[in-house]
Short mmCIF file of C-alpha atoms in Angstrom, two decimals:
data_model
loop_
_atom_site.label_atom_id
_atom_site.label_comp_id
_atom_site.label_asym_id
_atom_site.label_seq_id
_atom_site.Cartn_x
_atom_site.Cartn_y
_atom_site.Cartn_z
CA UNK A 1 16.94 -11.87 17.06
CA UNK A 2 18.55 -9.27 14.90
CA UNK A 3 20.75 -6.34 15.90
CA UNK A 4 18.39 -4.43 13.75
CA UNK A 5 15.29 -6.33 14.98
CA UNK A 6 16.65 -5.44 18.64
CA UNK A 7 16.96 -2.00 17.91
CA UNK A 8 13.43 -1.96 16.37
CA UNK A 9 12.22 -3.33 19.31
CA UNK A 10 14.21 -0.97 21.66
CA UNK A 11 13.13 2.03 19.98
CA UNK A 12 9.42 0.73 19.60
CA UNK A 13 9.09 0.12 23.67
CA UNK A 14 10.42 3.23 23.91
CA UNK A 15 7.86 5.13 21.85
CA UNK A 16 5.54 3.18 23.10
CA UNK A 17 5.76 3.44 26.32
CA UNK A 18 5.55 7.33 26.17
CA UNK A 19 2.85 7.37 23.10
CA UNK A 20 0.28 4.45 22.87
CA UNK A 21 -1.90 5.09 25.25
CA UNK A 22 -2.32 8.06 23.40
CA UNK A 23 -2.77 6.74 20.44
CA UNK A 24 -5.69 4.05 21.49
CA UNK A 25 -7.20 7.03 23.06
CA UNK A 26 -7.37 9.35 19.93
CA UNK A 27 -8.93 5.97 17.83
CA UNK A 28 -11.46 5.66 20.77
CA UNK A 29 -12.28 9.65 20.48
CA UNK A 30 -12.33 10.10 16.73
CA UNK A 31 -15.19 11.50 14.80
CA UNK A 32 -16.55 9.70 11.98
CA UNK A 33 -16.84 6.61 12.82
CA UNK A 34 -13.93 5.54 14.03
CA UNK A 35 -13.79 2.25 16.00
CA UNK A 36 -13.75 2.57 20.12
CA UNK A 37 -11.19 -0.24 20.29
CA UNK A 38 -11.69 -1.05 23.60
CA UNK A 39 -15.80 -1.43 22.73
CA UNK A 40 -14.96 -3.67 19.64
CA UNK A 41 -12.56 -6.19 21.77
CA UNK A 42 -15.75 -6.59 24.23
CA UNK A 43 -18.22 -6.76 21.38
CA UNK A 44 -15.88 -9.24 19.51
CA UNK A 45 -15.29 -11.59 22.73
CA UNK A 46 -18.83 -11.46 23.41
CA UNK A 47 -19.32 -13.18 19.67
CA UNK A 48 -20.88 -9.87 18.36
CA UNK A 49 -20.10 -10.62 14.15
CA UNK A 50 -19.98 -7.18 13.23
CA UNK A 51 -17.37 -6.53 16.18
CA UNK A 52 -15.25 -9.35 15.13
CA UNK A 53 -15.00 -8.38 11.56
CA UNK A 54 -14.52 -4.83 12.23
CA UNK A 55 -11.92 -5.74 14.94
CA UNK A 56 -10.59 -8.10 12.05
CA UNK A 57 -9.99 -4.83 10.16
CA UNK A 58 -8.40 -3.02 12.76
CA UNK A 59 -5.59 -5.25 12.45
CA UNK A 60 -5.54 -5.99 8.53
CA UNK A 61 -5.28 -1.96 8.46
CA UNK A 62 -3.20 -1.48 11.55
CA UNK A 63 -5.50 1.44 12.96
CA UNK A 64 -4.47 2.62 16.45
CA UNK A 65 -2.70 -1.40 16.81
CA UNK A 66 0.51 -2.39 14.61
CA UNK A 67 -0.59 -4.17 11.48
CA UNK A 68 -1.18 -7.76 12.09
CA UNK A 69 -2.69 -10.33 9.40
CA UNK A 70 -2.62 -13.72 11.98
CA UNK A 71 -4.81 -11.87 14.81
CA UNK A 72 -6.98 -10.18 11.96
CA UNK A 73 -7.49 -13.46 10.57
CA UNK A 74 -8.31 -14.85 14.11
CA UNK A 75 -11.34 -12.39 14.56
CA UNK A 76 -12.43 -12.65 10.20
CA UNK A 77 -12.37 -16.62 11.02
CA UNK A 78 -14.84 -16.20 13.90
CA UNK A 79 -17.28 -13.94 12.31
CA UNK A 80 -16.98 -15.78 9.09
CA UNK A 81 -17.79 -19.36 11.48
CA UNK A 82 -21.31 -17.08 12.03
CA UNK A 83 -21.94 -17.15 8.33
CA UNK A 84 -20.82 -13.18 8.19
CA UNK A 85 -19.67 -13.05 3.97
CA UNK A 86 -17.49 -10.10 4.28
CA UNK A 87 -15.46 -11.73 6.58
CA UNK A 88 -15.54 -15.03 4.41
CA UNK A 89 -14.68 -12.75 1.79
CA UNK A 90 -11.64 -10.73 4.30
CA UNK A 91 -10.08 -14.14 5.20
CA UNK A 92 -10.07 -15.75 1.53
CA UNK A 93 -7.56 -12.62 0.77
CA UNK A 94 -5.44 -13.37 3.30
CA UNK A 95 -5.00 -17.08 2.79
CA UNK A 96 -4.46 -16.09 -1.27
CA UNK A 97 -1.85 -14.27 -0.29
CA UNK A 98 -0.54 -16.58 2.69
CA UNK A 99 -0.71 -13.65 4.75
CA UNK A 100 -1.09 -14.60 9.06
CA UNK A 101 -2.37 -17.51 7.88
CA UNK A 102 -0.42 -20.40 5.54
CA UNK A 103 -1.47 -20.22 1.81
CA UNK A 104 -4.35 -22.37 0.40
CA UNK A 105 -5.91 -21.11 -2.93
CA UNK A 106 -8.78 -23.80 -3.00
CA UNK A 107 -9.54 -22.64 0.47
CA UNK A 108 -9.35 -19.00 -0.31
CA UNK A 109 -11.72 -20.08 -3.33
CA UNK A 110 -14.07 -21.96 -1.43
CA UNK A 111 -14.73 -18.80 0.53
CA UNK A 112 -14.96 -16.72 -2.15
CA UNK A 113 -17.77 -18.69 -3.37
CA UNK A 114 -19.64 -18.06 -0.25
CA UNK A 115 -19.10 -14.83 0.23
CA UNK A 116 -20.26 -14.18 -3.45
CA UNK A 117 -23.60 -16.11 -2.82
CA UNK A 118 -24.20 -12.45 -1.21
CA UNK A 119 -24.52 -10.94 -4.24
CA UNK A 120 -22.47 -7.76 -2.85
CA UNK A 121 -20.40 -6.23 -6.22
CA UNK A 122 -16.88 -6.93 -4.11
CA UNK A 123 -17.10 -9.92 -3.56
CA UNK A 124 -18.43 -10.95 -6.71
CA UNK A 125 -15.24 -9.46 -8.13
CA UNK A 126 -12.91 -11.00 -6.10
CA UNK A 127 -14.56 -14.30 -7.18
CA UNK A 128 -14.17 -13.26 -10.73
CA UNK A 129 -10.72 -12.53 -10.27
CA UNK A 130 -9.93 -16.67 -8.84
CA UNK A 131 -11.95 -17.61 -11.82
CA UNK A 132 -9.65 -15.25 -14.46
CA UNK A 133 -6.51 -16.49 -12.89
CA UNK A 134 -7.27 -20.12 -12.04
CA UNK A 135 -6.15 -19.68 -8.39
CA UNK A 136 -7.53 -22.11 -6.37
CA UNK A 137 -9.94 -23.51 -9.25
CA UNK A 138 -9.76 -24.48 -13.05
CA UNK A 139 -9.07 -21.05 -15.02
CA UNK A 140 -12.34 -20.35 -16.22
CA UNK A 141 -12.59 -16.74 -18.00
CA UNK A 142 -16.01 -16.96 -19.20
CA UNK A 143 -17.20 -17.62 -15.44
CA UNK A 144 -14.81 -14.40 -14.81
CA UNK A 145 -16.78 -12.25 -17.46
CA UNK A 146 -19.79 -13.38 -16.05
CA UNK A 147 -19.28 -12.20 -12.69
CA UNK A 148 -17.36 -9.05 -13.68
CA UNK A 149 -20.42 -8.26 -14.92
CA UNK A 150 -22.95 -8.79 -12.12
CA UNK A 151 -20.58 -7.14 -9.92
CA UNK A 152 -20.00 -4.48 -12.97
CA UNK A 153 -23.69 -3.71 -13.76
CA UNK A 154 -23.75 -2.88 -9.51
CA UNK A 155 -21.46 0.11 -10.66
CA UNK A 156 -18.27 -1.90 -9.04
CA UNK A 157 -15.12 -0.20 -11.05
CA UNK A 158 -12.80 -2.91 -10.76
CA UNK A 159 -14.87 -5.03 -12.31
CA UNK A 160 -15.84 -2.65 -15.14
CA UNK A 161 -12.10 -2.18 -15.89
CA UNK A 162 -11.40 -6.02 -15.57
CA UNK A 163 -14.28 -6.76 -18.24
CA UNK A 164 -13.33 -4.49 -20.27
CA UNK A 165 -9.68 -5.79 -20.17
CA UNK A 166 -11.92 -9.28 -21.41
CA UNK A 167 -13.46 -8.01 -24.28
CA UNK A 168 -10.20 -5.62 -25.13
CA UNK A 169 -8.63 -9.04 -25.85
CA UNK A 170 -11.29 -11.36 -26.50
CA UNK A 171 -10.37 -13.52 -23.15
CA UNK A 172 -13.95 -15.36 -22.14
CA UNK A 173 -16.02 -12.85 -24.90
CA UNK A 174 -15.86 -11.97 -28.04
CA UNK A 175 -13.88 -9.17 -28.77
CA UNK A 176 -15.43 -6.31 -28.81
CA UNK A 177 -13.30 -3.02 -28.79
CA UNK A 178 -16.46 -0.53 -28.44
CA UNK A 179 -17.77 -2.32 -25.81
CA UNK A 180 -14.46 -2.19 -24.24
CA UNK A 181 -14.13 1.28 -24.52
CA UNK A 182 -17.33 2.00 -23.10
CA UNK A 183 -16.49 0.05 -20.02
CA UNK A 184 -13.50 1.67 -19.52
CA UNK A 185 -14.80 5.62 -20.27
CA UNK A 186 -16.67 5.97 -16.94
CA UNK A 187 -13.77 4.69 -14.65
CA UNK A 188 -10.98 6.77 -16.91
CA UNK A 189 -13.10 9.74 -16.32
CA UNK A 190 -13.41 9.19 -12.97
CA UNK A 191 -9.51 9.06 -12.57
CA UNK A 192 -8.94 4.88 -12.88
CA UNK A 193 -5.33 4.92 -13.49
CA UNK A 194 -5.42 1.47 -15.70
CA UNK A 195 -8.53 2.40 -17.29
CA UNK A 196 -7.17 5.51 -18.48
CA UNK A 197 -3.83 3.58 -19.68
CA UNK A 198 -5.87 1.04 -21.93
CA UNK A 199 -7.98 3.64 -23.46
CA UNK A 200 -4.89 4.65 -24.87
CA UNK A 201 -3.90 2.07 -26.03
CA UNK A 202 -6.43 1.55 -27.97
CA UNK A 203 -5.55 4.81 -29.77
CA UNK A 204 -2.15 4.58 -30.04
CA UNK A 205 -2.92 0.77 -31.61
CA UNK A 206 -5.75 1.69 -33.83
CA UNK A 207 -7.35 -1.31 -33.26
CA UNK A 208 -10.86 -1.49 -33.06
CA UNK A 209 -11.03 1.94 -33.24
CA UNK A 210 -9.39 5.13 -35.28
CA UNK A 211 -5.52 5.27 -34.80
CA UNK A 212 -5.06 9.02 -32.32
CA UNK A 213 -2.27 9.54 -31.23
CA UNK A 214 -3.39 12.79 -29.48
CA UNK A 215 -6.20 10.93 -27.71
CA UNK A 216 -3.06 8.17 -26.67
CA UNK A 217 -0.62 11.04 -25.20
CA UNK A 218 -3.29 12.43 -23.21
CA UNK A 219 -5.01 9.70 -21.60
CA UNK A 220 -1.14 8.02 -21.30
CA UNK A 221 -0.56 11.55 -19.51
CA UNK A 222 -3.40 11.18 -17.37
CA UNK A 223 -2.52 7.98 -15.98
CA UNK A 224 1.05 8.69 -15.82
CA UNK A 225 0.42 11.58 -13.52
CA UNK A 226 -1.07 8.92 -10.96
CA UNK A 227 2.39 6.89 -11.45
CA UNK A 228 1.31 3.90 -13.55
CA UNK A 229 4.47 2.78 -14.58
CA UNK A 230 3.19 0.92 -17.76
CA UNK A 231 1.37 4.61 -18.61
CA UNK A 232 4.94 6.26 -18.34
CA UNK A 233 6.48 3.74 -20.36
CA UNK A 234 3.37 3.75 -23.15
CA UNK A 235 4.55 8.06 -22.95
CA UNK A 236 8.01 7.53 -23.20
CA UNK A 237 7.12 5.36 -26.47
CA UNK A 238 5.28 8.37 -27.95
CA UNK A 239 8.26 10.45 -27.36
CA UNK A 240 10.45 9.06 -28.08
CA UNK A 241 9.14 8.22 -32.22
CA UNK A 242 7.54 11.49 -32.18
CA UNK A 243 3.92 10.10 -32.40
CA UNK A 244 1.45 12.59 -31.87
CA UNK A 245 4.34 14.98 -30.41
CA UNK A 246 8.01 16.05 -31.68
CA UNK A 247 10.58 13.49 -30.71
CA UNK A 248 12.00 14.18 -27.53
CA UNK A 249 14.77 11.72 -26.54
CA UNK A 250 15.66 13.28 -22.99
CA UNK A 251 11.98 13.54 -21.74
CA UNK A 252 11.63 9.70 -23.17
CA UNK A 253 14.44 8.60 -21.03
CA UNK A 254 13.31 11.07 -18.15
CA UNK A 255 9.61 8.92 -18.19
CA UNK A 256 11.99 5.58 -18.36
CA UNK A 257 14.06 6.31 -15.39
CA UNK A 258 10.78 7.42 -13.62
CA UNK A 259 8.60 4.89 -14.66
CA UNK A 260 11.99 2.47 -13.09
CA UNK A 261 11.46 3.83 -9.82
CA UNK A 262 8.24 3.51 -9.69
CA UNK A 263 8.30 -0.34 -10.26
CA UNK A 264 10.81 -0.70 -7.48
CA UNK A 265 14.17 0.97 -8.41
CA UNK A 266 13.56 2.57 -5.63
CA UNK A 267 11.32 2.25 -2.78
CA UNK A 268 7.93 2.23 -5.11
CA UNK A 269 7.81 5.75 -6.00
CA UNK A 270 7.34 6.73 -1.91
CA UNK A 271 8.43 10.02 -1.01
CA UNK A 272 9.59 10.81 2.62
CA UNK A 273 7.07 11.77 5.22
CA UNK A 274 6.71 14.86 7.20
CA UNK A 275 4.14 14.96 10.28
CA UNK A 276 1.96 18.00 9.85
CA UNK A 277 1.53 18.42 13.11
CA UNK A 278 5.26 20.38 12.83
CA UNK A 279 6.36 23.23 11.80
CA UNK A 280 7.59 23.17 8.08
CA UNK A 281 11.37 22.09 8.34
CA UNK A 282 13.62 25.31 7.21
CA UNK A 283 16.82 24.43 5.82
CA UNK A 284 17.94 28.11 6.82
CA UNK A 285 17.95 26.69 10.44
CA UNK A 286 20.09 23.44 9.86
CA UNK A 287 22.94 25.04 11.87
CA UNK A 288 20.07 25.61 14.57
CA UNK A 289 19.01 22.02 14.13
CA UNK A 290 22.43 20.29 14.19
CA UNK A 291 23.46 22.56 17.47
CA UNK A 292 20.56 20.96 19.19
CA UNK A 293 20.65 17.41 17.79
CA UNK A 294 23.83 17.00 19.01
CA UNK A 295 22.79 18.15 22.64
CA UNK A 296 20.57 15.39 22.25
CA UNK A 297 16.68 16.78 21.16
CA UNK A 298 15.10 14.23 18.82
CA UNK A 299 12.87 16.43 16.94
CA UNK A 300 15.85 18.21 16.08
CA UNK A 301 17.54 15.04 15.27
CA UNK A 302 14.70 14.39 13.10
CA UNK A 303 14.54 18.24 10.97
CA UNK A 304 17.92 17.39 10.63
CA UNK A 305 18.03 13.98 8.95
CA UNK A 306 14.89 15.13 7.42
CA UNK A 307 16.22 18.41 5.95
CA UNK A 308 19.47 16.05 4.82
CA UNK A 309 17.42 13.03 2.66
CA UNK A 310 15.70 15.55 1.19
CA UNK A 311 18.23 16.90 -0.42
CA UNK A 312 20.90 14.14 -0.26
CA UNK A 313 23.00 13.23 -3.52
CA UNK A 314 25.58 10.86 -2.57
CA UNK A 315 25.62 7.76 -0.38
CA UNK A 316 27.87 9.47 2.23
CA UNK A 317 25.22 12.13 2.60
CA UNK A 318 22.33 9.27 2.91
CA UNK A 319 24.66 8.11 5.53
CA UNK A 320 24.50 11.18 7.85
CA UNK A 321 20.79 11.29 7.00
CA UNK A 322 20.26 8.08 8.04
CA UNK A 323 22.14 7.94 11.36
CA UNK A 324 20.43 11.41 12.61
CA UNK A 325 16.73 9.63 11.67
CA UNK A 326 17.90 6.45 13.71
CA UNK A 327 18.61 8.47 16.75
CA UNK A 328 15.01 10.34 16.86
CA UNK A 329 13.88 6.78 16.04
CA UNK A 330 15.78 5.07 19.06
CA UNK A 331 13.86 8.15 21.09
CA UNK A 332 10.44 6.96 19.87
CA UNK A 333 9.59 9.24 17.21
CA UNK A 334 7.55 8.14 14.80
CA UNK A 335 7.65 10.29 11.83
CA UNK A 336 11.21 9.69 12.19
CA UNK A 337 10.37 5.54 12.63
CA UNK A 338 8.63 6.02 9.30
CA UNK A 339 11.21 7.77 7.38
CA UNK A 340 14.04 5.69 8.17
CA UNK A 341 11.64 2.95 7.42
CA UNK A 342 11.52 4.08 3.91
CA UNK A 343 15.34 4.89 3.57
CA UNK A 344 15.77 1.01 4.51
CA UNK A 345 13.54 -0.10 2.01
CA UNK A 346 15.65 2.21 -0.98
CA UNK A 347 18.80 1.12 0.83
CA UNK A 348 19.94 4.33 1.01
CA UNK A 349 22.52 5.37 4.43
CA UNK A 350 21.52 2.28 5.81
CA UNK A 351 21.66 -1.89 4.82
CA UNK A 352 18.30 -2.05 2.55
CA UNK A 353 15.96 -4.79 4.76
CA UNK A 354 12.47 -4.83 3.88
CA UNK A 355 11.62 -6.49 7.56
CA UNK A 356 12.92 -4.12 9.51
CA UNK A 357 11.58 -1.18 7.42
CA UNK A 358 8.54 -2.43 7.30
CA UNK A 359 8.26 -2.94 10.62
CA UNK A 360 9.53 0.69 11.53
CA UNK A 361 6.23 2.26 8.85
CA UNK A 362 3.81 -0.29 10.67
CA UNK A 363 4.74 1.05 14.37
CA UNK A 364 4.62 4.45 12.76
CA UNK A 365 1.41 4.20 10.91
CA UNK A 366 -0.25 2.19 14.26
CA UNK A 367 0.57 5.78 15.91
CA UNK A 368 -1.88 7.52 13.38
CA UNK A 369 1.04 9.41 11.80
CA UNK A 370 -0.15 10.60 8.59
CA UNK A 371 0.54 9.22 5.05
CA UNK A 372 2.42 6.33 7.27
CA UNK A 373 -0.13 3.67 5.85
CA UNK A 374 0.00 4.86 2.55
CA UNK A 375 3.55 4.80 2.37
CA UNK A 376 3.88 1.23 4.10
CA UNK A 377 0.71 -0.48 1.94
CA UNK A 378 2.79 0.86 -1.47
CA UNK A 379 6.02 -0.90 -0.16
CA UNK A 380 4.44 -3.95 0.73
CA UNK A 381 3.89 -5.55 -3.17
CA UNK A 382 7.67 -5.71 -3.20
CA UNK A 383 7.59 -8.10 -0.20
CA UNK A 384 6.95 -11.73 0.39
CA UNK A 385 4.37 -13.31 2.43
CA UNK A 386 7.28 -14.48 4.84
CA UNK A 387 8.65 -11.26 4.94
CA UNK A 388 5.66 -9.91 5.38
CA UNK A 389 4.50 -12.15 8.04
CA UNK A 390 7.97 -11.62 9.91
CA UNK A 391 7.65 -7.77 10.08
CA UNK A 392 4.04 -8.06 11.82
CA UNK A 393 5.38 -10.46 14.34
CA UNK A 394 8.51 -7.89 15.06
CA UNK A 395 5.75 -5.30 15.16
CA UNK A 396 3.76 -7.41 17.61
CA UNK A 397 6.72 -8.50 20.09
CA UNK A 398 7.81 -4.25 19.87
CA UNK A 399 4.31 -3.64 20.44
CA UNK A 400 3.67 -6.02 23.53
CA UNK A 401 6.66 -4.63 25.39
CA UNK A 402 5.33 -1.28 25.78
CA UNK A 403 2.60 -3.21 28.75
CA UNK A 404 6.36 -4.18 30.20
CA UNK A 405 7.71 -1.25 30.10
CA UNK A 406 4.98 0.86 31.40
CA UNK A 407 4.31 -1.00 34.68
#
């Protein structure tokens, strides 16, 4: 192991010792619906299907347990052995992707298939999508349009977007712009970031429909402010030729650089986390906060190194930030697990190592820390399976020695 997978661990046990009974408490006690964990292990064990696929989600998601695709594909595998599609449907994404489980694309197809035979709109889509990209199967994108639209005429929006995409180009149709536009004006209203993208451009193009450059900027605009990085690159375009708008060379390279960070320059457009359950950080007390992180407090520790990547501009001052967010981490904080999480995924104070940072947002988000899971799913498309698949079994070992630690 790792120094920094030891210290993961170390500071894991240590917050978990002190906070996860806690935490499975709160999941078993939350309104809405949320799963009783201890009543889904029974269920599942007792071959219940629903409780083995929702206990299969518990760990996909990582609510109120660390994140882990090889147990969640345990439990999908026995409900989908009772003929249960969604879990058919759960486990075929998984072994796409080769995550807890090895890689097989024709297997991942073959229970697609089944699952689709439900006729549910998801699954249908997901089928589509093996057909489109010849994963697991012969490409096959009239198949694809067919099924985009079953699972489209169910009012499924991926699928809507994804045929229109199909007639957009004439992929498995014939082209048809109008038709493409009227797939993609109910999802673009509704706030579909790509939808809203290729609507315009199919004004900026004129193609298939009357050249508007206007109509381009704003739905560009639209999906830009969601952080589509192909939107704020279609904007910068505009912009920067003065179509539709004066030229404007800065705020051009401005939607560049942003668009840049968004694909990964940094880590994916995430911004630092702050647990609402504080009071709002206040840089006027930083001389407060540094008094009593150095006496030891981690919450001060982690106002501090908050308060100081916030506003950090060099690599010296990502530095400090960095080593006062490892110390409230190493005392079991989460918010402060989370954050340095993130700062090791930018590589900013600290070595960048997706495994360990990943790790660190998993623990945190398996806490119920808010906008943890958010932050950690947008990280994770810059990952490998194998990394991937690493960080969930760091997670799991971390995780495990809090039953050690708190005999």
């Amino acid at each position: 192991m790792s120094r920094g997978r030891e210290r993961v661990a170390l500071r894991c046990c240590l917050w978990l010792v002190a906070g996860w009974i806690g935490a499975a408490a709160a999941l078993a006690q939350q309104p809405g619906g949320a799963p009783d964990l201890a009543a889904l292990r029974a269920g599942a064990q007792a071959g219940e299907v629903e409780a083995q696929r929702r206990l299969g989600d518990v760990f996909r998601d990582g609510t109120g347990v660390p994140q882990n695709f090889a147990r969640a594909a345990e439990w999908y595998r026995a409900a989908a052995d009772q003929g249960d599609p969604a879990a058919m449907n759960a486990l075929a994404a998984l072994h796409a992707r080769g995550l807890g489980v090895p890689a097989d694309a024709e297997l991942a197809f073959a229970l697609y298939q089944m699952a689709a035979e439900s006729g549910a709109p998801g699954h249908l889509h997901d089928l589509a999508a093996m057909y489109e990209s010849g994963q697991g199967t012969a490409a096959d994108p009239a198949r694809a349009a067919e099924l985009y639209a079953e699972a489209a005429a169910q009012g499924w929006t991926e699928s809507q977007v994804a045929l229109g995409v199909l007639y957009q180009a004439g992929t498995g149709v014939a082209q048809d712009i109008s038709k493409a536009i009227e797939l993609y004006s109910g999802p673009a209203d509704a706030g579909h970031p790509r939808a809203q993208n290729n609507l315009g451009l199919i004004y900026a193009r004129g193609e298939g429909a009357a050249q508007d450059y206007g109509k381009a900027a704003e739905w560009f605009a639209r999906a830009a402010e969601q952080g589509l990085p192909e939107a704020l690159r279609n904007l910068a375009v505009l912009h920067q030729n003065g179509f539709g708008m004066p030229a404007d060379e800065a705020e051009a390279a401005r939607l560049n650089r942003l668009a840049a960070q968004v694909s990964g320059g940094t880590a994916g457009g995430v911004s630092l986390i702050y647990d609402p359950r504080l009071a709002p950080a206040d840089p006027d007390l930083a001389r407060d906060y540094l008094v009593a992180a150095q006496a030891g407090d981690p919450l001060a520790q982690f106002l501090l190194g908050y308060l100081l990547a916030g506003s950090a501009q060099s690599a010296g001052e990502y530095r400090f930030a960095a080593q006062w967010l490892e110390r409230a981490a190493d005392a079991g904080l989460p918010v402060a697990m989370a954050n340095l999480g993130i700062l090791m995924f930018e590589g900013r104070g600290t070595l960048q190592d997706f495994v360990e940072g990943y790790t660190l947002l998993t623990l945190a988000a398996s806490s119920g820390l808010e906008g943890a899971v958010a932050a950690r799913d947008r990280l994770v498309d810059r990952m490998t399976p194998d990394q991937i698949n690493a960080a969930n079994a760091a997670a799991e070992t971390a995780w495990s020695a809090r039953a050690v630690g708190a005999e």
